[in-house]
Every structure is written in C-alpha cells, then in structure tokens.
C-alpha cells in the first residue's frame, strides 16, 4: 500500500468557520472530526508507520534478549515485539487508508458546498474588511497626530541644545512638527532610507542627540560667532556643528581625528 497514507491528508484551506454561512457549519465540523480521527489514530500508531519500523522493533527484541540473559531467563520464552508489529501493521495500514479516504470525502463535500455559497462568504469577508479598514484608518490618524506632537516636543530639545552651545534661538512653540534628528533632518539610515515610525524612529532620534550613550566622548569646541569655548560637547554634536561651519575644534588632534 502506498506510503502516502502516512502523511497528512491534503485538505483545502478555507476561511474560518466564523466567515462561513451556518448552512456549511455541519459539513465543516464533519471534515474537522474526520481529520481529528485520522490524526489521533496516526499518532497512536506512529511507531508502526515509521519508515524504520522494522529495524526499531528488531532493536527492541535484541534489547529484550540481552536483558533476558542478565535475568537468567530463556530469551525465546519472551514475546517478540517484531512479530507482534508484523501481525498488527497490516490492520493499522488498512485503518489509516480508510481514515484518509474519509477525510478526503468530507473535504470534497465541503468544497462543493462552499462553491454554492461563495456569495454570502464574499459578503462576510467584505464586512470584516470594512470593520478592519475603519479601525486601521482611525489608529493611523491617531498615530499621525501623536507623531506630530512628538515632533513638536522635540523642537524644545533643539532649542535647549542650541542654547547650551551658545546659539540663542527663539523657542519654537508649535503644536505640530515633523520629528527631526539632532542635525534637523528626518530620520534615515546611512543610505537615506526612512527609518520607519514608532520605536525605531524614537531610538534613532535619541541616538542622534547622544542620549543613551553613556560612554560617548566629550570634545571641546569653539563657537565661531561668539568665540566661546565649550568643553562638555558630545562627540556627535561637536562633529555636526563643525561640519555646519558653526564651530571649530579647540584641539588640533580632534580636527585631525574628526575632520575639520
């Protein structure tokens, strides 16, 4: 008999029961029950249907023979696991074949009934889409509004950093803004691709400001307009200000290291 009966019967993937008309529930349940009967029987007799079943049962007999000698018992007086397996296996194979046929029959009956009820099923799917669509749009609108408020709050950090560096700018009191990094650009990776919203964006922006960088070195720089020297500037800020032409390095070795 074909070994295919030892594999899961190929049943049709259908929408969940909740999307099917009640007229199909009985057939749906019948197919699931048939599949469960096959699965339970196959699991209960997995050893007999394994590809190496014969060698596995022979190994059991050999182990029993060794133990019999240790127990001073006649090995041939013990029942043979291999003989019992050979006796039982044809019946198990036949039963599995019948159970697979039942699954396929139940699946075919359900498929035919589903084709007759495609109209109601399509309506149920559209109802689910409509509900999910409204939820998605509402959640996205709320997320967009929260992101704008986050961007507006970040403007305060920009103002704070500028004032610490001696750049006296007006406080930007806005209700909405696009979130930007310490260099006042939108978050992007090294290739200019968007970082994405939510946690990845927040982490990227925080990193650009030097937050969560407890070991980031401090680089002394001199403001080109005021001439003030600042010793407690984090490396990322110092490099950015020098590149913008707003400051210069105090130590020549820093200019050589980071590039003037």
PDB file of C-alpha atoms in Angstrom:
ATOM      1  CA  UNK A   1       0.000   0.000   0.000  1.00  0.00           C
ATOM      2  CA  UNK A   2       1.206   3.492  -0.793  1.00  0.00           C
ATOM      3  CA  UNK A   3       3.222   5.255   1.891  1.00  0.00           C
ATOM      4  CA  UNK A   4       1.218   8.457   1.240  1.00  0.00           C
ATOM      5  CA  UNK A   5      -1.369   7.372   3.793  1.00  0.00           C
ATOM      6  CA  UNK A   6       1.218   8.020   6.481  1.00  0.00           C
ATOM      7  CA  UNK A   7       1.252  11.715   5.644  1.00  0.00           C
ATOM      8  CA  UNK A   8      -1.289  14.394   6.468  1.00  0.00           C
ATOM      9  CA  UNK A   9      -4.271  14.255   4.099  1.00  0.00           C
ATOM     10  CA  UNK A  10      -4.303  17.203   1.720  1.00  0.00           C
ATOM     11  CA  UNK A  11      -7.348  19.186   2.797  1.00  0.00           C
ATOM     12  CA  UNK A  12      -8.467  22.520   1.364  1.00  0.00           C
ATOM     13  CA  UNK A  13      -7.669  25.691   3.262  1.00  0.00           C
ATOM     14  CA  UNK A  14     -10.921  27.590   3.751  1.00  0.00           C
ATOM     15  CA  UNK A  15     -11.947  30.779   5.553  1.00  0.00           C
ATOM     16  CA  UNK A  16     -12.512  30.363   9.299  1.00  0.00           C
ATOM     17  CA  UNK A  17     -15.835  28.957  10.407  1.00  0.00           C
ATOM     18  CA  UNK A  18     -16.977  32.417  11.526  1.00  0.00           C
ATOM     19  CA  UNK A  19     -16.980  33.571   7.880  1.00  0.00           C
ATOM     20  CA  UNK A  20     -18.943  30.585   6.591  1.00  0.00           C
ATOM     21  CA  UNK A  21     -22.767  30.511   6.426  1.00  0.00           C
ATOM     22  CA  UNK A  22     -24.452  28.354   9.059  1.00  0.00           C
ATOM     23  CA  UNK A  23     -25.551  26.007   6.259  1.00  0.00           C
ATOM     24  CA  UNK A  24     -21.892  24.936   5.959  1.00  0.00           C
ATOM     25  CA  UNK A  25     -21.116  24.510   9.641  1.00  0.00           C
ATOM     26  CA  UNK A  26     -22.224  20.874   9.768  1.00  0.00           C
ATOM     27  CA  UNK A  27     -20.048  19.905   6.800  1.00  0.00           C
ATOM     28  CA  UNK A  28     -17.177  21.938   8.224  1.00  0.00           C
ATOM     29  CA  UNK A  29     -17.487  20.122  11.550  1.00  0.00           C
ATOM     30  CA  UNK A  30     -17.677  16.748   9.803  1.00  0.00           C
ATOM     31  CA  UNK A  31     -14.437  17.401   7.963  1.00  0.00           C
ATOM     32  CA  UNK A  32     -12.663  18.558  11.127  1.00  0.00           C
ATOM     33  CA  UNK A  33     -13.889  15.480  13.000  1.00  0.00           C
ATOM     34  CA  UNK A  34     -12.683  13.172  10.213  1.00  0.00           C
ATOM     35  CA  UNK A  35      -9.299  14.852  10.233  1.00  0.00           C
ATOM     36  CA  UNK A  36      -9.011  14.545  14.013  1.00  0.00           C
ATOM     37  CA  UNK A  37      -9.872  10.816  13.862  1.00  0.00           C
ATOM     38  CA  UNK A  38      -7.108  10.289  11.333  1.00  0.00           C
ATOM     39  CA  UNK A  39      -4.624  12.403  13.302  1.00  0.00           C
ATOM     40  CA  UNK A  40      -5.355  10.643  16.615  1.00  0.00           C
ATOM     41  CA  UNK A  41      -5.089   7.162  15.078  1.00  0.00           C
ATOM     42  CA  UNK A  42      -1.892   8.053  13.221  1.00  0.00           C
ATOM     43  CA  UNK A  43      -0.328   9.427  16.426  1.00  0.00           C
ATOM     44  CA  UNK A  44      -1.340   6.346  18.427  1.00  0.00           C
ATOM     45  CA  UNK A  45       0.392   4.059  15.914  1.00  0.00           C
ATOM     46  CA  UNK A  46       3.321   6.252  14.920  1.00  0.00           C
ATOM     47  CA  UNK A  47       5.904   3.521  15.604  1.00  0.00           C
ATOM     48  CA  UNK A  48       4.199   1.072  13.268  1.00  0.00           C
ATOM     49  CA  UNK A  49       4.021   3.608  10.446  1.00  0.00           C
ATOM     50  CA  UNK A  50       7.545   4.977  10.799  1.00  0.00           C
ATOM     51  CA  UNK A  51       9.900   4.300   7.836  1.00  0.00           C
ATOM     52  CA  UNK A  52      12.270   2.337  10.102  1.00  0.00           C
ATOM     53  CA  UNK A  53       9.547   0.454  11.965  1.00  0.00           C
ATOM     54  CA  UNK A  54      11.009  -2.992  11.314  1.00  0.00           C
ATOM     55  CA  UNK A  55      14.526  -2.181  12.497  1.00  0.00           C
ATOM     56  CA  UNK A  56      13.117  -0.322  15.507  1.00  0.00           C
ATOM     57  CA  UNK A  57      11.095  -3.336  16.664  1.00  0.00           C
ATOM     58  CA  UNK A  58      14.013  -5.668  15.939  1.00  0.00           C
ATOM     59  CA  UNK A  59      16.147  -3.472  18.212  1.00  0.00           C
ATOM     60  CA  UNK A  60      13.532  -3.900  20.947  1.00  0.00           C
ATOM     61  CA  UNK A  61      13.772  -7.697  20.619  1.00  0.00           C
ATOM     62  CA  UNK A  62      17.562  -7.564  20.750  1.00  0.00           C
ATOM     63  CA  UNK A  63      17.441  -5.443  23.900  1.00  0.00           C
ATOM     64  CA  UNK A  64      14.956  -7.866  25.431  1.00  0.00           C
ATOM     65  CA  UNK A  65      17.265 -10.766  24.570  1.00  0.00           C
ATOM     66  CA  UNK A  66      20.230  -9.122  26.312  1.00  0.00           C
ATOM     67  CA  UNK A  67      18.118  -8.393  29.371  1.00  0.00           C
ATOM     68  CA  UNK A  68      16.869 -11.991  29.417  1.00  0.00           C
ATOM     69  CA  UNK A  69      20.430 -13.291  29.738  1.00  0.00           C
ATOM     70  CA  UNK A  70      21.075 -10.823  32.547  1.00  0.00           C
ATOM     71  CA  UNK A  71      17.900 -12.062  34.277  1.00  0.00           C
ATOM     72  CA  UNK A  72      18.727 -15.727  33.652  1.00  0.00           C
ATOM     73  CA  UNK A  73      15.584 -16.141  31.541  1.00  0.00           C
ATOM     74  CA  UNK A  74      15.191 -18.044  28.277  1.00  0.00           C
ATOM     75  CA  UNK A  75      15.101 -15.283  25.588  1.00  0.00           C
ATOM     76  CA  UNK A  76      12.810 -17.376  23.384  1.00  0.00           C
ATOM     77  CA  UNK A  77      10.223 -17.551  26.125  1.00  0.00           C
ATOM     78  CA  UNK A  78       9.618 -13.796  25.765  1.00  0.00           C
ATOM     79  CA  UNK A  79       7.039 -12.393  23.329  1.00  0.00           C
ATOM     80  CA  UNK A  80       8.551 -10.843  20.204  1.00  0.00           C
ATOM     81  CA  UNK A  81       7.888  -7.143  19.647  1.00  0.00           C
ATOM     82  CA  UNK A  82       8.802  -7.522  15.967  1.00  0.00           C
ATOM     83  CA  UNK A  83       6.447 -10.449  15.456  1.00  0.00           C
ATOM     84  CA  UNK A  84       3.601  -8.534  17.094  1.00  0.00           C
ATOM     85  CA  UNK A  85       4.353  -5.470  14.956  1.00  0.00           C
ATOM     86  CA  UNK A  86       4.314  -7.554  11.765  1.00  0.00           C
ATOM     87  CA  UNK A  87       0.997  -9.013  12.859  1.00  0.00           C
ATOM     88  CA  UNK A  88      -0.621  -5.666  13.684  1.00  0.00           C
ATOM     89  CA  UNK A  89       0.819  -3.406  10.993  1.00  0.00           C
ATOM     90  CA  UNK A  90      -1.375  -4.516   8.036  1.00  0.00           C
ATOM     91  CA  UNK A  91      -4.504  -3.724  10.059  1.00  0.00           C
ATOM     92  CA  UNK A  92      -3.115  -0.342  11.053  1.00  0.00           C
ATOM     93  CA  UNK A  93      -2.241   0.420   7.427  1.00  0.00           C
ATOM     94  CA  UNK A  94      -5.727  -0.551   6.315  1.00  0.00           C
ATOM     95  CA  UNK A  95      -7.358   1.556   9.007  1.00  0.00           C
ATOM     96  CA  UNK A  96      -5.209   4.575   8.118  1.00  0.00           C
ATOM     97  CA  UNK A  97      -6.119   4.199   4.466  1.00  0.00           C
ATOM     98  CA  UNK A  98      -9.817   4.207   5.345  1.00  0.00           C
ATOM     99  CA  UNK A  99      -9.441   7.209   7.646  1.00  0.00           C
ATOM    100  CA  UNK A 100      -7.601   9.170   4.943  1.00  0.00           C
ATOM    101  CA  UNK A 101     -10.394   8.337   2.493  1.00  0.00           C
ATOM    102  CA  UNK A 102     -12.962   9.655   4.987  1.00  0.00           C
ATOM    103  CA  UNK A 103     -11.053  12.926   5.327  1.00  0.00           C
ATOM    104  CA  UNK A 104     -10.852  13.372   1.562  1.00  0.00           C
ATOM    105  CA  UNK A 105     -14.552  12.566   1.150  1.00  0.00           C
ATOM    106  CA  UNK A 106     -15.546  15.077   3.834  1.00  0.00           C
ATOM    107  CA  UNK A 107     -13.231  17.692   2.318  1.00  0.00           C
ATOM    108  CA  UNK A 108     -14.717  17.252  -1.165  1.00  0.00           C
ATOM    109  CA  UNK A 109     -18.243  17.575   0.186  1.00  0.00           C
ATOM    110  CA  UNK A 110     -17.321  20.787   1.971  1.00  0.00           C
ATOM    111  CA  UNK A 111     -15.574  22.227  -1.106  1.00  0.00           C
ATOM    112  CA  UNK A 112     -18.622  21.645  -3.272  1.00  0.00           C
ATOM    113  CA  UNK A 113     -20.897  23.285  -0.727  1.00  0.00           C
ATOM    114  CA  UNK A 114     -18.551  26.257  -0.400  1.00  0.00           C
ATOM    115  CA  UNK A 115     -18.726  26.916  -4.139  1.00  0.00           C
ATOM    116  CA  UNK A 116     -22.512  27.159  -3.850  1.00  0.00           C
ATOM    117  CA  UNK A 117     -22.216  29.678  -1.006  1.00  0.00           C
ATOM    118  CA  UNK A 118     -19.484  31.950  -2.378  1.00  0.00           C
ATOM    119  CA  UNK A 119     -21.855  34.939  -2.467  1.00  0.00           C
ATOM    120  CA  UNK A 120     -22.584  35.015   1.295  1.00  0.00           C
ATOM    121  CA  UNK A 121     -18.955  34.176   2.081  1.00  0.00           C
ATOM    122  CA  UNK A 122     -17.793  37.137  -0.013  1.00  0.00           C
ATOM    123  CA  UNK A 123     -20.212  39.421   1.829  1.00  0.00           C
ATOM    124  CA  UNK A 124     -18.875  38.234   5.197  1.00  0.00           C
ATOM    125  CA  UNK A 125     -15.306  38.865   4.046  1.00  0.00           C
ATOM    126  CA  UNK A 126     -16.203  42.389   2.918  1.00  0.00           C
ATOM    127  CA  UNK A 127     -17.843  43.117   6.260  1.00  0.00           C
ATOM    128  CA  UNK A 128     -14.648  42.059   8.023  1.00  0.00           C
ATOM    129  CA  UNK A 129     -12.608  44.278   5.689  1.00  0.00           C
ATOM    130  CA  UNK A 130     -14.873  47.273   6.322  1.00  0.00           C
ATOM    131  CA  UNK A 131     -14.521  46.911  10.093  1.00  0.00           C
ATOM    132  CA  UNK A 132     -10.741  46.438   9.894  1.00  0.00           C
ATOM    133  CA  UNK A 133     -10.452  49.356   7.477  1.00  0.00           C
ATOM    134  CA  UNK A 134     -12.192  51.741   9.867  1.00  0.00           C
ATOM    135  CA  UNK A 135     -10.035  50.529  12.757  1.00  0.00           C
ATOM    136  CA  UNK A 136      -6.858  50.906  10.709  1.00  0.00           C
ATOM    137  CA  UNK A 137      -7.659  54.431   9.495  1.00  0.00           C
ATOM    138  CA  UNK A 138      -8.594  55.598  12.990  1.00  0.00           C
ATOM    139  CA  UNK A 139      -5.450  54.116  14.506  1.00  0.00           C
ATOM    140  CA  UNK A 140      -3.249  55.600  11.772  1.00  0.00           C
ATOM    141  CA  UNK A 141      -4.832  59.039  12.191  1.00  0.00           C
ATOM    142  CA  UNK A 142      -4.194  58.845  15.932  1.00  0.00           C
ATOM    143  CA  UNK A 143      -0.607  57.707  15.319  1.00  0.00           C
ATOM    144  CA  UNK A 144      -0.001  60.541  12.861  1.00  0.00           C
ATOM    145  CA  UNK A 145      -1.322  63.080  15.360  1.00  0.00           C
ATOM    146  CA  UNK A 146       0.850  61.621  18.137  1.00  0.00           C
ATOM    147  CA  UNK A 147       3.897  61.706  15.863  1.00  0.00           C
ATOM    148  CA  UNK A 148       3.275  65.375  15.101  1.00  0.00           C
ATOM    149  CA  UNK A 149       3.023  66.161  18.810  1.00  0.00           C
ATOM    150  CA  UNK A 150       6.260  64.252  19.387  1.00  0.00           C
ATOM    151  CA  UNK A 151       7.932  66.287  16.648  1.00  0.00           C
ATOM    152  CA  UNK A 152       6.724  69.497  18.257  1.00  0.00           C
ATOM    153  CA  UNK A 153       8.080  68.401  21.638  1.00  0.00           C
ATOM    154  CA  UNK A 154      11.462  67.657  20.032  1.00  0.00           C
ATOM    155  CA  UNK A 155      11.748  71.288  18.964  1.00  0.00           C
ATOM    156  CA  UNK A 156      12.274  72.076  22.628  1.00  0.00           C
ATOM    157  CA  UNK A 157      15.278  69.777  22.718  1.00  0.00           C
ATOM    158  CA  UNK A 158      16.732  71.511  19.683  1.00  0.00           C
ATOM    159  CA  UNK A 159      16.280  74.881  21.423  1.00  0.00           C
ATOM    160  CA  UNK A 160      17.870  73.561  24.631  1.00  0.00           C
ATOM    161  CA  UNK A 161      20.916  72.144  22.820  1.00  0.00           C
ATOM    162  CA  UNK A 162      21.365  75.373  20.843  1.00  0.00           C
ATOM    163  CA  UNK A 163      21.340  77.480  23.996  1.00  0.00           C
ATOM    164  CA  UNK A 164      23.818  75.185  25.720  1.00  0.00           C
ATOM    165  CA  UNK A 165      26.090  75.717  22.737  1.00  0.00           C
ATOM    166  CA  UNK A 166      25.647  79.484  22.819  1.00  0.00           C
ATOM    167  CA  UNK A 167      23.244  79.701  19.860  1.00  0.00           C
ATOM    168  CA  UNK A 168      20.450  81.987  21.107  1.00  0.00           C
ATOM    169  CA  UNK A 169      17.377  80.991  19.140  1.00  0.00           C
ATOM    170  CA  UNK A 170      13.714  81.673  19.887  1.00  0.00           C
ATOM    171  CA  UNK A 171      11.798  78.838  21.492  1.00  0.00           C
ATOM    172  CA  UNK A 172       9.682  77.149  18.772  1.00  0.00           C
ATOM    173  CA  UNK A 173       6.325  76.758  20.499  1.00  0.00           C
ATOM    174  CA  UNK A 174       4.412  74.714  17.927  1.00  0.00           C
ATOM    175  CA  UNK A 175       1.628  72.183  18.357  1.00  0.00           C
ATOM    176  CA  UNK A 176       2.726  70.036  15.417  1.00  0.00           C
ATOM    177  CA  UNK A 177       6.007  69.310  13.670  1.00  0.00           C
ATOM    178  CA  UNK A 178       7.817  66.573  11.793  1.00  0.00           C
ATOM    179  CA  UNK A 179      10.214  64.721  14.144  1.00  0.00           C
ATOM    180  CA  UNK A 180      13.830  65.514  13.308  1.00  0.00           C
ATOM    181  CA  UNK A 181      17.248  64.355  14.448  1.00  0.00           C
ATOM    182  CA  UNK A 182      19.935  66.443  16.110  1.00  0.00           C
ATOM    183  CA  UNK A 183      21.054  67.569  12.643  1.00  0.00           C
ATOM    184  CA  UNK A 184      17.473  68.746  11.973  1.00  0.00           C
ATOM    185  CA  UNK A 185      16.882  66.175   9.272  1.00  0.00           C
ATOM    186  CA  UNK A 186      14.240  63.478   9.101  1.00  0.00           C
ATOM    187  CA  UNK A 187      15.401  60.098  10.452  1.00  0.00           C
ATOM    188  CA  UNK A 188      17.062  57.968   7.774  1.00  0.00           C
ATOM    189  CA  UNK A 189      19.630  55.213   7.593  1.00  0.00           C
ATOM    190  CA  UNK A 190      23.095  55.512   6.045  1.00  0.00           C
ATOM    191  CA  UNK A 191      21.573  55.074   2.581  1.00  0.00           C
ATOM    192  CA  UNK A 192      18.955  57.787   3.060  1.00  0.00           C
ATOM    193  CA  UNK A 193      16.099  55.334   3.503  1.00  0.00           C
ATOM    194  CA  UNK A 194      13.374  56.179   6.063  1.00  0.00           C
ATOM    195  CA  UNK A 195      13.847  54.577   9.460  1.00  0.00           C
ATOM    196  CA  UNK A 196      10.161  53.913   9.985  1.00  0.00           C
ATOM    197  CA  UNK A 197       7.802  55.299  12.586  1.00  0.00           C
ATOM    198  CA  UNK A 198       7.325  54.359  16.214  1.00  0.00           C
ATOM    199  CA  UNK A 199      10.114  52.901  18.351  1.00  0.00           C
ATOM    200  CA  UNK A 200      12.742  52.721  15.542  1.00  0.00           C
ATOM    201  CA  UNK A 201      12.291  56.434  14.842  1.00  0.00           C
ATOM    202  CA  UNK A 202      12.377  57.433  18.511  1.00  0.00           C
ATOM    203  CA  UNK A 203      15.517  55.386  19.159  1.00  0.00           C
ATOM    204  CA  UNK A 204      17.227  56.827  16.086  1.00  0.00           C
ATOM    205  CA  UNK A 205      16.440  60.393  17.112  1.00  0.00           C
ATOM    206  CA  UNK A 206      17.551  59.810  20.702  1.00  0.00           C
ATOM    207  CA  UNK A 207      20.794  58.325  19.435  1.00  0.00           C
ATOM    208  CA  UNK A 208      21.392  61.325  17.197  1.00  0.00           C
ATOM    209  CA  UNK A 209      21.176  63.575  20.247  1.00  0.00           C
ATOM    210  CA  UNK A 210      23.612  61.371  22.111  1.00  0.00           C
ATOM    211  CA  UNK A 211      21.105  60.011  24.589  1.00  0.00           C
ATOM    212  CA  UNK A 212      21.741  56.531  25.928  1.00  0.00           C
ATOM    213  CA  UNK A 213      25.420  56.956  25.005  1.00  0.00           C
ATOM    214  CA  UNK A 214      26.986  56.965  28.438  1.00  0.00           C
ATOM    215  CA  UNK A 215      30.468  56.416  27.009  1.00  0.00           C
ATOM    216  CA  UNK A 216      30.322  58.971  24.170  1.00  0.00           C
ATOM    217  CA  UNK A 217      33.438  61.158  24.439  1.00  0.00           C
ATOM    218  CA  UNK A 218      33.231  64.891  25.108  1.00  0.00           C
ATOM    219  CA  UNK A 219      35.005  67.114  22.588  1.00  0.00           C
ATOM    220  CA  UNK A 220      35.904  70.771  23.310  1.00  0.00           C
ATOM    221  CA  UNK A 221      34.915  73.167  20.540  1.00  0.00           C
ATOM    222  CA  UNK A 222      34.908  76.935  19.985  1.00  0.00           C
ATOM    223  CA  UNK A 223      31.873  78.788  18.684  1.00  0.00           C
ATOM    224  CA  UNK A 224      32.861  80.735  15.572  1.00  0.00           C
ATOM    225  CA  UNK A 225      30.483  83.653  16.194  1.00  0.00           C
ATOM    226  CA  UNK A 226      30.803  84.215  19.940  1.00  0.00           C
ATOM    227  CA  UNK A 227      34.287  82.779  20.388  1.00  0.00           C
ATOM    228  CA  UNK A 228      33.075  80.861  23.445  1.00  0.00           C
ATOM    229  CA  UNK A 229      34.803  77.574  24.227  1.00  0.00           C
ATOM    230  CA  UNK A 230      32.660  74.654  25.312  1.00  0.00           C
ATOM    231  CA  UNK A 231      34.245  71.624  26.946  1.00  0.00           C
ATOM    232  CA  UNK A 232      31.226  69.400  27.556  1.00  0.00           C
ATOM    233  CA  UNK A 233      30.030  68.826  23.976  1.00  0.00           C
ATOM    234  CA  UNK A 234      29.322  65.243  22.998  1.00  0.00           C
ATOM    235  CA  UNK A 235      31.249  63.924  20.043  1.00  0.00           C
ATOM    236  CA  UNK A 236      28.213  63.645  17.753  1.00  0.00           C
ATOM    237  CA  UNK A 237      27.167  67.260  18.442  1.00  0.00           C
ATOM    238  CA  UNK A 238      30.684  68.599  18.072  1.00  0.00           C
ATOM    239  CA  UNK A 239      31.229  66.917  14.717  1.00  0.00           C
ATOM    240  CA  UNK A 240      27.865  68.135  13.444  1.00  0.00           C
ATOM    241  CA  UNK A 241      28.465  71.770  14.494  1.00  0.00           C
ATOM    242  CA  UNK A 242      31.919  71.823  12.913  1.00  0.00           C
ATOM    243  CA  UNK A 243      30.577  70.372   9.670  1.00  0.00           C
ATOM    244  CA  UNK A 244      27.899  73.078   9.626  1.00  0.00           C
ATOM    245  CA  UNK A 245      30.601  75.721   9.996  1.00  0.00           C
ATOM    246  CA  UNK A 246      29.232  76.951  13.319  1.00  0.00           C
ATOM    247  CA  UNK A 247      32.200  75.849  15.418  1.00  0.00           C
ATOM    248  CA  UNK A 248      35.814  74.704  15.292  1.00  0.00           C
ATOM    249  CA  UNK A 249      37.824  72.216  17.316  1.00  0.00           C
ATOM    250  CA  UNK A 250      39.902  73.578  20.198  1.00  0.00           C
ATOM    251  CA  UNK A 251      42.456  70.778  19.980  1.00  0.00           C
ATOM    252  CA  UNK A 252      44.285  70.203  16.677  1.00  0.00           C
ATOM    253  CA  UNK A 253      44.249  66.443  17.272  1.00  0.00           C
ATOM    254  CA  UNK A 254      40.435  66.497  17.287  1.00  0.00           C
ATOM    255  CA  UNK A 255      40.419  68.301  13.936  1.00  0.00           C
ATOM    256  CA  UNK A 256      42.724  65.630  12.553  1.00  0.00           C
ATOM    257  CA  UNK A 257      40.656  62.831  14.048  1.00  0.00           C
ATOM    258  CA  UNK A 258      37.179  64.010  13.039  1.00  0.00           C
ATOM    259  CA  UNK A 259      37.962  66.179  10.067  1.00  0.00           C
ATOM    260  CA  UNK A 260      37.734  69.948  10.171  1.00  0.00           C
TER     261      UNK A 260
END
